[in-house]
Amino acid sequence: MNHDPVILVPLDGRVDALPALSVAKVFSKLQDAPVRILHVAEHAPPVAELADRLGLEAEALHGACLESLPGEPSATILAAASRLKARLIVLCTHTAPESPADVIGATALAVLRGTSCPVILVNPAYTPHDWRLTRVLLPHEGTPATSDAVKPGAELARLARAELLVLLVAATGAHVSQEPGSLTAPVYLDQPQHEWPAWAAEFVERLACICPLADLRIRLLLGRGSPSSEILRVARAEAVDLILLTWKGNWAAEHAETLKQVVRNAGCPTMVVRV
Amino acid sequence: MDQQARLAVDERPVIDLAAFDGAMFDLDGVVTRTATLHAAAWRELFDQFLRRRAQMGQEPFTPFDIERDYSRYLDGKPRLDGVRSFLASRGIRLPDGEPDDPAGRDSIFGLAAHKNELFRAALARSGVEVFETSVAFIQQLRKAGVKTAAVSSSKNAAAVLAAVGLNDLFDLRIDGLDAERLGLKGKPAADTFAHAARSLGVAPARALGVEDALAGVEAIHAAGYGLAVGVDRSDQAAALREHGADIVVRDLAELLIVSGPSNLRQGGATSAPTSTADLAATPTSDPDWVVVEDGFKLTREHELESIFAISNGHLGSRGSLAEGSAMSSPATFVAGLFDPGPGSRPSLAVLPDWARISISIEGRPLRLDDGTILEHRRTLDMRQAVLWRTWRHQDAAGRITTVRGLRLASQADRRLLAQSVVFTPENYTATASLDTALEDVATRRFSDGVTVAMAAASVLRKAGDLGAADSHSVRALPVKFELELGQTYQLDRVVAVCTSRDEAQPEGAARRQATQALDTGMAAVISDHRRAWAARWAASDIQIEGDPAAQRALRFAAYHLLSAADPDDDRVSIGARALTGGAYNGHVFWDTEIFMLPFFILTWPRAARALLTYRHHTLPAAREKAARHGETGAFYAWESAGSGRDETPSYVVTPSAEIVPIVLADQEQHISADVAYGVWSYWRATGDDAFLLEAGAEILLETARFWAGRAKLEADGRRHIRSVVGPDEYHEAVDDNAYTNSMAQWNLEIGQTVAGLMRKRWPERWLALSLALNLEAEEADAWGNIAQELYTGFDDRTGLFEQFEGYFALEEIDLAAFEPRNATIDVLLGRERIGRSQIIKQPDVVMMLHLLWDRFAPEVREANFRYYEPRCAHGSSLSPAIHATVAARLGRTELAERYFRQASEIDLADNMGNAAGGVHAAALGGLWQAAVFGFGGVRLGDGGPLCEPNLPTKWRGLSFRLRWRGQDHEFRLRSDPGRNKDREP
């Protein structure tokens, strides 16, 4: 049987998980995609009991489908995402006390690692129930691969008529991509009165030719220093609602440091897309 | 207007393969370009000989005239005959001597032997160029089974063929040694051609012969060949015909090869309709002459458009894809044509996209982003200044189309742009439509009153329709037509651009020019263009042995520099990105005089003169600017467009949302001395007194006068220049910038020198000019003292110049600690921190060393380079090349190589997005300087250029030619491992 692609929201029954549903419903409305609430437990309750078990009011449930499955949570969520052709998975970073050293909980991490579809990580501590999408921050190191990967996020911003802030961070020790067609900050700045406008236009055009930006309000920002600190600073200063980040799939120590810092400390959800 | 059409053919000279079994080719001038080597060897031989005779009181010395004497008495003839022929023209009789007479003996044999030595030495030094189109033509004949022979008078033919790797191109070679051995008479006698045909078993009537020399075509004719083709390399078409040529072409690419039944006359040419529908030239195959991009990466398009731009100094056109893409930014510019725009600063006007061609198959546009790219290659052919493209594409319906094309901006007629496209449906028949963005004529009037007209003339033909009665070509676009499976179609277009600056009726003139050029034929347009470029390369090419990347980078630099200048228009100069992109708005900076001009002065002085005359035209604006600053004399614009008014923006908003005031228009005052430096350098190198008197002196005097006012005498008894910006733009409003003060000092001294020179040599002109400038002799005489009193920041204890007052006290920052980084250091650290530090953006004191080299003791140069080089962050593209130059001159060859490589990658590396707005013309000029002044070690003394080379270890040799006071000076430098050892301790 064919399904419309869904927005999958795994909920584990804890109240801390509910902000994910608020966020998912915003995307559902924007994308005209149904929300599928998925509860996975060793002994899966009947769907009829699920709303009570999850603490969902009728209003929160409106427009969403419920599904209750037995099994190990992360594997079952990933299987469901595949079966339902999820276009997004929205889930909270933590719903239970974890080790302070953990950036996200074990289930969220396993889902993040196991899926190729974009994942929106919602930090329950920071996300209000009336979450709205008005400003999206896209940290970008200038590669075509990143421009390609962030298309779903840019599309969400367009649908929400949100402003897209594209942030490139100049840094010491930064890896400079050798991918053809990449554009970092200017290597030479002969005459800033000419170079800056030209560089900004070129950066946006290169992004736009891969990731359609029509009808989007865009601002290009150049930060400097530690990428994660700069992303968090800009996110706070600009009251950003969503941060788009790419991830190469390696969560081991000394990898994905920017992603870890942002997910842990950002005051808004983070959309993670694999490159 | 859309139209349904049937297509056919053109009317170019045809070689019908059915008519020939053999083809014989002269080598020199037809296949190889050894004529210049031969001519130079003859000149050297006879000038020595004639001078010797004059010294012995025999005849007054009249030098060998390379144009008249070579073609009339020597070209194409056996060596001994040539010696006799030339001597007879001078009424000189010499004994024949013996065949083994040594070189230098005054006998026919002795002179011939000497000439051979000179030629062979030249051959070994500089190699031989090949006419690629001739090679392609011969290969085509061989492929069709036609036997080929090289028939040369030269005894060096075997060596020449071996040198260019063309031994296998011919089934037979008959050369001067064979002729001597077999007792064959030389050209114009028929012997050698007759013998070649006999040896190949070809009846003379079934043979064609190709020659560029008058004696050669005469020999072919005398041998009874079916067809004599004359190749006109030196404007002697009529003479070639008179001597027996049946067809005369400028290049063998103009001939069309066909096979099968035909309406040709036996063995000859015809003007009957036929077609091969192919491009009228072939790309250069030598990898050192081409920049190639395979595949397609959308995000790189803007930088590739810059790299692949074609220009001729008057018109420039970015190398955008003909059919467009999501990232295409096509632009065509006319030098000096600015679009003021309401309330904004002038920027180069962008003209309609003349090269845009849309081919649709069954209504579906043929585009790179729709379907599968089976092959895609773009090639910038720098030797011919042609942009080539090959594209094989499968659309979503499985239809495979092959497209090939070329594009050029004519160097022979700077009003013309031309393109050819051939396309073949490989596996389908379909209805196609073809459209262009510029169908007929587009006219635009600018707010400054200038009108520009672009007119296009196009012709679409199809191939293989030989003699078909219903065939015709289509000249009106757009057009819809039926594509036949496997059939090739060709679109030729010529676009003429005329302005009201040059033509009373630009639209009519443009129409006429375009139509005339197309009627003459694309082959002729291309041939003229290539000939003009060949002349440019003959004067400007640099050859490097052992480092192909450096060779290509230097050719890339020279290609874009040669493309940027128009010696016939002195109202314009070269903007920072030349005519390759809209960045920097086409504005002119010090880049032109300090970075690009040396190349032009020493290889194309006429272009240099035009560039400097632009500064003379803009002198009134420079005077106004000085007056606005409360000064006298000339204060040139930091950014200059058409009028010379300063067009520098007053601020910029950075992506960090910082509003940065731009103070350069007020403070980067060294521009005036830079312009003066260019003027003086030109006059020294050319001895062009007319320029000095008409324009140069006025600039030198007015700039000197500006500095006399700016250098204020203070309480310490010294003069100081305060609140300026030097080349290092990280530090603003500094006092006593060493570069500015030293250049001002130099400018003052030269001003005084010129005033004295004029009083002495041209008193009348001095009188007129000094009256016009209200300049008393006493005022100019005082400039020397002012220069003496000017503070330069030199500390004779350390040998260091302080870059500006207080520089030594600034914070020292170790730049290495910030590597690697992904941005310029000022972005990383912020402007304020940079301003408090010793980090510099680009050479400042080192720039001063570079320009005023001879004014400093060797230990001073060394000390200052050693001090400042580690403090330079190279935040400007102008920086690496100058560091390479100075490092090489100081013998620090390895360091110089690193900087040279960095400079060569500014536009060519595939991760340098900042070429998107155009190539970095000044950096390209800097690269040339690094090769010539740095590794070549050339110094320009009053006696001419001398060199003390420091070649990189990889470079086995470096050759170039410089023009000094009307004479060409050839440099052929060989590596010397001992000498080139890096002098870095």
PDB file of C-alpha atoms in Angstrom, chain B residues 726-920:
ATOM      1  CA  GLY B 726      50.632  52.718   1.522  1.00  0.00           C
ATOM      2  CA  PRO B 727      50.249  49.562  -0.513  1.00  0.00           C
ATOM      3  CA  ASP B 728      49.680  47.844   2.848  1.00  0.00           C
ATOM      4  CA  GLU B 729      46.041  48.808   3.280  1.00  0.00           C
ATOM      5  CA  TYR B 730      45.759  47.223   6.727  1.00  0.00           C
ATOM      6  CA  HIS B 731      47.156  50.437   8.188  1.00  0.00           C
ATOM      7  CA  GLU B 732      45.317  53.644   7.439  1.00  0.00           C
ATOM      8  CA  ALA B 733      46.126  57.284   8.079  1.00  0.00           C
ATOM      9  CA  VAL B 734      49.783  56.541   8.724  1.00  0.00           C
ATOM     10  CA  ASP B 735      52.565  59.095   8.621  1.00  0.00           C
ATOM     11  CA  ASP B 736      55.647  58.812   6.470  1.00  0.00           C
ATOM     12  CA  ASN B 737      54.854  55.598   4.712  1.00  0.00           C
ATOM     13  CA  ALA B 738      58.185  54.401   3.366  1.00  0.00           C
ATOM     14  CA  TYR B 739      56.797  53.406  -0.021  1.00  0.00           C
ATOM     15  CA  THR B 740      54.879  56.639  -0.503  1.00  0.00           C
ATOM     16  CA  ASN B 741      57.748  58.834   0.609  1.00  0.00           C
ATOM     17  CA  SER B 742      60.373  56.997  -1.440  1.00  0.00           C
ATOM     18  CA  MET B 743      58.205  57.060  -4.543  1.00  0.00           C
ATOM     19  CA  ALA B 744      57.461  60.745  -3.948  1.00  0.00           C
ATOM     20  CA  GLN B 745      61.182  61.363  -3.582  1.00  0.00           C
ATOM     21  CA  TRP B 746      61.803  59.555  -6.844  1.00  0.00           C
ATOM     22  CA  ASN B 747      58.967  61.454  -8.544  1.00  0.00           C
ATOM     23  CA  LEU B 748      60.381  64.795  -7.399  1.00  0.00           C
ATOM     24  CA  GLU B 749      63.819  63.944  -8.707  1.00  0.00           C
ATOM     25  CA  ILE B 750      62.466  62.775 -12.042  1.00  0.00           C
ATOM     26  CA  GLY B 751      60.315  65.887 -12.285  1.00  0.00           C
ATOM     27  CA  GLN B 752      63.403  68.013 -11.859  1.00  0.00           C
ATOM     28  CA  THR B 753      65.312  65.869 -14.347  1.00  0.00           C
ATOM     29  CA  VAL B 754      62.589  66.167 -16.955  1.00  0.00           C
ATOM     30  CA  ALA B 755      62.328  69.918 -16.516  1.00  0.00           C
ATOM     31  CA  GLY B 756      66.088  70.190 -17.059  1.00  0.00           C
ATOM     32  CA  LEU B 757      65.997  67.837 -19.989  1.00  0.00           C
ATOM     33  CA  MET B 758      63.261  69.802 -21.695  1.00  0.00           C
ATOM     34  CA  ARG B 759      64.963  73.128 -21.161  1.00  0.00           C
ATOM     35  CA  LYS B 760      68.075  71.723 -22.711  1.00  0.00           C
ATOM     36  CA  ARG B 761      66.750  69.568 -25.545  1.00  0.00           C
ATOM     37  CA  TRP B 762      63.331  70.979 -26.343  1.00  0.00           C
ATOM     38  CA  PRO B 763      63.340  74.598 -25.155  1.00  0.00           C
ATOM     39  CA  GLU B 764      60.338  75.588 -27.244  1.00  0.00           C
ATOM     40  CA  ARG B 765      58.215  72.803 -25.891  1.00  0.00           C
ATOM     41  CA  TRP B 766      59.435  73.607 -22.389  1.00  0.00           C
ATOM     42  CA  LEU B 767      58.435  77.183 -22.843  1.00  0.00           C
ATOM     43  CA  ALA B 768      54.967  76.262 -23.998  1.00  0.00           C
ATOM     44  CA  LEU B 769      54.449  73.640 -21.323  1.00  0.00           C
ATOM     45  CA  SER B 770      55.856  75.673 -18.458  1.00  0.00           C
ATOM     46  CA  LEU B 771      53.630  78.576 -19.487  1.00  0.00           C
ATOM     47  CA  ALA B 772      50.616  76.317 -19.674  1.00  0.00           C
ATOM     48  CA  LEU B 773      51.418  74.858 -16.266  1.00  0.00           C
ATOM     49  CA  ASN B 774      52.529  78.171 -14.820  1.00  0.00           C
ATOM     50  CA  LEU B 775      55.697  76.392 -13.790  1.00  0.00           C
ATOM     51  CA  GLU B 776      58.816  78.456 -13.269  1.00  0.00           C
ATOM     52  CA  ALA B 777      62.181  76.813 -13.695  1.00  0.00           C
ATOM     53  CA  GLU B 778      62.948  77.701 -10.088  1.00  0.00           C
ATOM     54  CA  GLU B 779      59.982  75.697  -8.878  1.00  0.00           C
ATOM     55  CA  ALA B 780      61.191  72.586 -10.653  1.00  0.00           C
ATOM     56  CA  ASP B 781      64.762  73.196  -9.545  1.00  0.00           C
ATOM     57  CA  ALA B 782      63.605  73.148  -5.937  1.00  0.00           C
ATOM     58  CA  TRP B 783      62.200  69.648  -6.232  1.00  0.00           C
ATOM     59  CA  GLY B 784      65.586  68.041  -5.842  1.00  0.00           C
ATOM     60  CA  ASN B 785      66.070  69.707  -2.487  1.00  0.00           C
ATOM     61  CA  ILE B 786      62.598  68.768  -1.378  1.00  0.00           C
ATOM     62  CA  ALA B 787      63.355  65.178  -2.265  1.00  0.00           C
ATOM     63  CA  GLN B 788      66.556  65.354  -0.219  1.00  0.00           C
ATOM     64  CA  GLU B 789      64.692  66.690   2.780  1.00  0.00           C
ATOM     65  CA  LEU B 790      61.983  64.050   2.616  1.00  0.00           C
ATOM     66  CA  TYR B 791      61.998  61.620   5.508  1.00  0.00           C
ATOM     67  CA  THR B 792      62.067  57.994   4.372  1.00  0.00           C
ATOM     68  CA  GLY B 793      62.200  56.066   7.629  1.00  0.00           C
ATOM     69  CA  PHE B 794      65.576  54.520   6.867  1.00  0.00           C
ATOM     70  CA  ASP B 795      67.688  53.491   9.845  1.00  0.00           C
ATOM     71  CA  ASP B 796      71.293  53.170   8.743  1.00  0.00           C
ATOM     72  CA  ARG B 797      72.204  51.172  11.884  1.00  0.00           C
ATOM     73  CA  THR B 798      69.851  48.330  11.023  1.00  0.00           C
ATOM     74  CA  GLY B 799      69.529  48.927   7.319  1.00  0.00           C
ATOM     75  CA  LEU B 800      65.758  48.799   7.739  1.00  0.00           C
ATOM     76  CA  PHE B 801      63.087  51.140   6.529  1.00  0.00           C
ATOM     77  CA  GLU B 802      60.303  51.618   9.021  1.00  0.00           C
ATOM     78  CA  GLN B 803      57.155  51.031   7.007  1.00  0.00           C
ATOM     79  CA  PHE B 804      55.590  54.067   8.643  1.00  0.00           C
ATOM     80  CA  GLU B 805      56.087  56.080  11.750  1.00  0.00           C
ATOM     81  CA  GLY B 806      55.483  53.878  14.783  1.00  0.00           C
ATOM     82  CA  TYR B 807      55.359  50.602  12.873  1.00  0.00           C
ATOM     83  CA  PHE B 808      58.206  48.988  14.805  1.00  0.00           C
ATOM     84  CA  ALA B 809      56.340  49.541  18.066  1.00  0.00           C
ATOM     85  CA  LEU B 810      53.251  47.643  16.946  1.00  0.00           C
ATOM     86  CA  GLU B 811      52.354  44.192  18.199  1.00  0.00           C
ATOM     87  CA  GLU B 812      54.256  41.343  16.580  1.00  0.00           C
ATOM     88  CA  ILE B 813      51.984  38.491  15.633  1.00  0.00           C
ATOM     89  CA  ASP B 814      53.199  35.157  14.404  1.00  0.00           C
ATOM     90  CA  LEU B 815      51.227  34.540  11.240  1.00  0.00           C
ATOM     91  CA  ALA B 816      52.205  30.891  11.154  1.00  0.00           C
ATOM     92  CA  ALA B 817      50.121  30.325  14.273  1.00  0.00           C
ATOM     93  CA  PHE B 818      46.994  31.040  12.232  1.00  0.00           C
ATOM     94  CA  GLU B 819      47.614  28.452   9.545  1.00  0.00           C
ATOM     95  CA  PRO B 820      45.755  26.794   8.057  1.00  0.00           C
ATOM     96  CA  ARG B 821      42.947  29.297   7.779  1.00  0.00           C
ATOM     97  CA  ASN B 822      39.977  29.696   5.507  1.00  0.00           C
ATOM     98  CA  ALA B 823      39.897  33.485   5.297  1.00  0.00           C
ATOM     99  CA  THR B 824      42.135  36.499   5.135  1.00  0.00           C
ATOM    100  CA  ILE B 825      43.840  37.401   8.366  1.00  0.00           C
ATOM    101  CA  ASP B 826      41.961  40.686   8.742  1.00  0.00           C
ATOM    102  CA  VAL B 827      38.693  38.763   8.708  1.00  0.00           C
ATOM    103  CA  LEU B 828      39.984  36.400  11.354  1.00  0.00           C
ATOM    104  CA  LEU B 829      41.480  38.975  13.668  1.00  0.00           C
ATOM    105  CA  GLY B 830      39.329  41.980  12.892  1.00  0.00           C
ATOM    106  CA  ARG B 831      40.387  45.295  11.450  1.00  0.00           C
ATOM    107  CA  GLU B 832      41.217  46.941  14.749  1.00  0.00           C
ATOM    108  CA  ARG B 833      43.536  44.213  15.918  1.00  0.00           C
ATOM    109  CA  ILE B 834      45.232  44.105  12.543  1.00  0.00           C
ATOM    110  CA  GLY B 835      45.697  47.858  12.627  1.00  0.00           C
ATOM    111  CA  ARG B 836      47.516  47.559  15.954  1.00  0.00           C
ATOM    112  CA  SER B 837      49.782  44.827  14.654  1.00  0.00           C
ATOM    113  CA  GLN B 838      52.753  44.542  12.334  1.00  0.00           C
ATOM    114  CA  ILE B 839      50.849  42.223  10.008  1.00  0.00           C
ATOM    115  CA  ILE B 840      50.817  43.706   6.526  1.00  0.00           C
ATOM    116  CA  LYS B 841      48.480  42.993   3.675  1.00  0.00           C
ATOM    117  CA  GLN B 842      50.900  43.080   0.781  1.00  0.00           C
ATOM    118  CA  PRO B 843      54.431  44.211   0.001  1.00  0.00           C
ATOM    119  CA  ASP B 844      55.009  47.801   0.980  1.00  0.00           C
ATOM    120  CA  VAL B 845      58.683  48.267   1.784  1.00  0.00           C
ATOM    121  CA  VAL B 846      59.281  45.195  -0.386  1.00  0.00           C
ATOM    122  CA  MET B 847      57.324  46.884  -3.180  1.00  0.00           C
ATOM    123  CA  MET B 848      59.598  49.861  -2.829  1.00  0.00           C
ATOM    124  CA  LEU B 849      62.620  47.570  -3.165  1.00  0.00           C
ATOM    125  CA  HIS B 850      61.090  46.041  -6.267  1.00  0.00           C
ATOM    126  CA  LEU B 851      60.492  49.343  -8.041  1.00  0.00           C
ATOM    127  CA  LEU B 852      63.553  51.272  -6.909  1.00  0.00           C
ATOM    128  CA  TRP B 853      65.947  48.328  -6.772  1.00  0.00           C
ATOM    129  CA  ASP B 854      69.069  50.130  -7.891  1.00  0.00           C
ATOM    130  CA  ARG B 855      68.708  52.817  -5.257  1.00  0.00           C
ATOM    131  CA  PHE B 856      69.395  50.367  -2.447  1.00  0.00           C
ATOM    132  CA  ALA B 857      72.529  48.529  -1.431  1.00  0.00           C
ATOM    133  CA  PRO B 858      72.332  44.728  -1.616  1.00  0.00           C
ATOM    134  CA  GLU B 859      72.469  44.388   2.172  1.00  0.00           C
ATOM    135  CA  VAL B 860      69.586  46.849   2.529  1.00  0.00           C
ATOM    136  CA  ARG B 861      67.452  44.848   0.098  1.00  0.00           C
ATOM    137  CA  GLU B 862      68.280  41.652   1.908  1.00  0.00           C
ATOM    138  CA  ALA B 863      67.639  43.036   5.397  1.00  0.00           C
ATOM    139  CA  ASN B 864      64.314  44.555   4.521  1.00  0.00           C
ATOM    140  CA  PHE B 865      63.014  41.539   2.643  1.00  0.00           C
ATOM    141  CA  ARG B 866      64.066  39.298   5.495  1.00  0.00           C
ATOM    142  CA  TYR B 867      62.259  41.544   7.964  1.00  0.00           C
ATOM    143  CA  TYR B 868      59.029  42.208   6.122  1.00  0.00           C
ATOM    144  CA  GLU B 869      58.393  38.969   4.250  1.00  0.00           C
ATOM    145  CA  PRO B 870      57.349  36.987   7.349  1.00  0.00           C
ATOM    146  CA  ARG B 871      55.032  39.801   8.380  1.00  0.00           C
ATOM    147  CA  CYS B 872      53.075  39.745   5.153  1.00  0.00           C
ATOM    148  CA  ALA B 873      49.756  37.903   5.215  1.00  0.00           C
ATOM    149  CA  HIS B 874      49.216  38.143   1.440  1.00  0.00           C
ATOM    150  CA  GLY B 875      45.710  39.454   1.806  1.00  0.00           C
ATOM    151  CA  SER B 876      45.955  40.831  -1.712  1.00  0.00           C
ATOM    152  CA  SER B 877      46.298  38.938  -4.958  1.00  0.00           C
ATOM    153  CA  LEU B 878      49.029  41.420  -5.869  1.00  0.00           C
ATOM    154  CA  SER B 879      51.267  40.117  -3.132  1.00  0.00           C
ATOM    155  CA  PRO B 880      52.619  36.672  -4.087  1.00  0.00           C
ATOM    156  CA  ALA B 881      54.050  37.661  -7.480  1.00  0.00           C
ATOM    157  CA  ILE B 882      56.012  40.596  -6.107  1.00  0.00           C
ATOM    158  CA  HIS B 883      57.380  38.430  -3.324  1.00  0.00           C
ATOM    159  CA  ALA B 884      58.348  35.864  -5.938  1.00  0.00           C
ATOM    160  CA  THR B 885      60.116  38.552  -7.953  1.00  0.00           C
ATOM    161  CA  VAL B 886      62.097  40.008  -5.089  1.00  0.00           C
ATOM    162  CA  ALA B 887      62.894  36.626  -3.557  1.00  0.00           C
ATOM    163  CA  ALA B 888      64.241  35.418  -6.891  1.00  0.00           C
ATOM    164  CA  ARG B 889      66.356  38.534  -7.356  1.00  0.00           C
ATOM    165  CA  LEU B 890      67.790  37.991  -3.900  1.00  0.00           C
ATOM    166  CA  GLY B 891      68.668  34.441  -4.856  1.00  0.00           C
ATOM    167  CA  ARG B 892      66.089  32.861  -2.570  1.00  0.00           C
ATOM    168  CA  THR B 893      64.900  30.645  -5.347  1.00  0.00           C
ATOM    169  CA  GLU B 894      62.922  28.067  -3.400  1.00  0.00           C
ATOM    170  CA  LEU B 895      60.934  30.736  -1.634  1.00  0.00           C
ATOM    171  CA  ALA B 896      60.432  32.479  -4.949  1.00  0.00           C
ATOM    172  CA  GLU B 897      59.133  29.265  -6.486  1.00  0.00           C
ATOM    173  CA  ARG B 898      56.561  28.898  -3.732  1.00  0.00           C
ATOM    174  CA  TYR B 899      55.331  32.420  -4.242  1.00  0.00           C
ATOM    175  CA  PHE B 900      55.358  31.981  -7.994  1.00  0.00           C
ATOM    176  CA  ARG B 901      53.181  28.892  -7.682  1.00  0.00           C
ATOM    177  CA  GLN B 902      50.826  30.741  -5.356  1.00  0.00           C
ATOM    178  CA  ALA B 903      50.566  33.613  -7.821  1.00  0.00           C
ATOM    179  CA  SER B 904      49.989  31.272 -10.738  1.00  0.00           C
ATOM    180  CA  GLU B 905      47.040  29.652  -8.972  1.00  0.00           C
ATOM    181  CA  ILE B 906      45.127  32.833  -8.261  1.00  0.00           C
ATOM    182  CA  ASP B 907      42.872  32.351 -11.257  1.00  0.00           C
ATOM    183  CA  LEU B 908      43.712  28.862 -12.403  1.00  0.00           C
ATOM    184  CA  ALA B 909      43.272  26.744  -9.283  1.00  0.00           C
ATOM    185  CA  ASP B 910      39.827  25.193  -9.278  1.00  0.00           C
ATOM    186  CA  ASN B 911      38.997  26.293  -5.753  1.00  0.00           C
ATOM    187  CA  MET B 912      39.559  29.983  -6.261  1.00  0.00           C
ATOM    188  CA  GLY B 913      36.056  31.333  -6.393  1.00  0.00           C
ATOM    189  CA  ASN B 914      37.241  34.902  -6.440  1.00  0.00           C
ATOM    190  CA  ALA B 915      37.966  34.663 -10.147  1.00  0.00           C
ATOM    191  CA  ALA B 916      34.195  34.670 -10.632  1.00  0.00           C
ATOM    192  CA  GLY B 917      34.100  38.401 -11.303  1.00  0.00           C
ATOM    193  CA  GLY B 918      36.983  38.312 -13.755  1.00  0.00           C
ATOM    194  CA  VAL B 919      40.627  37.357 -13.893  1.00  0.00           C
ATOM    195  CA  HIS B 920      43.119  39.223 -11.725  1.00  0.00           C
TER     196      HIS B 920
END
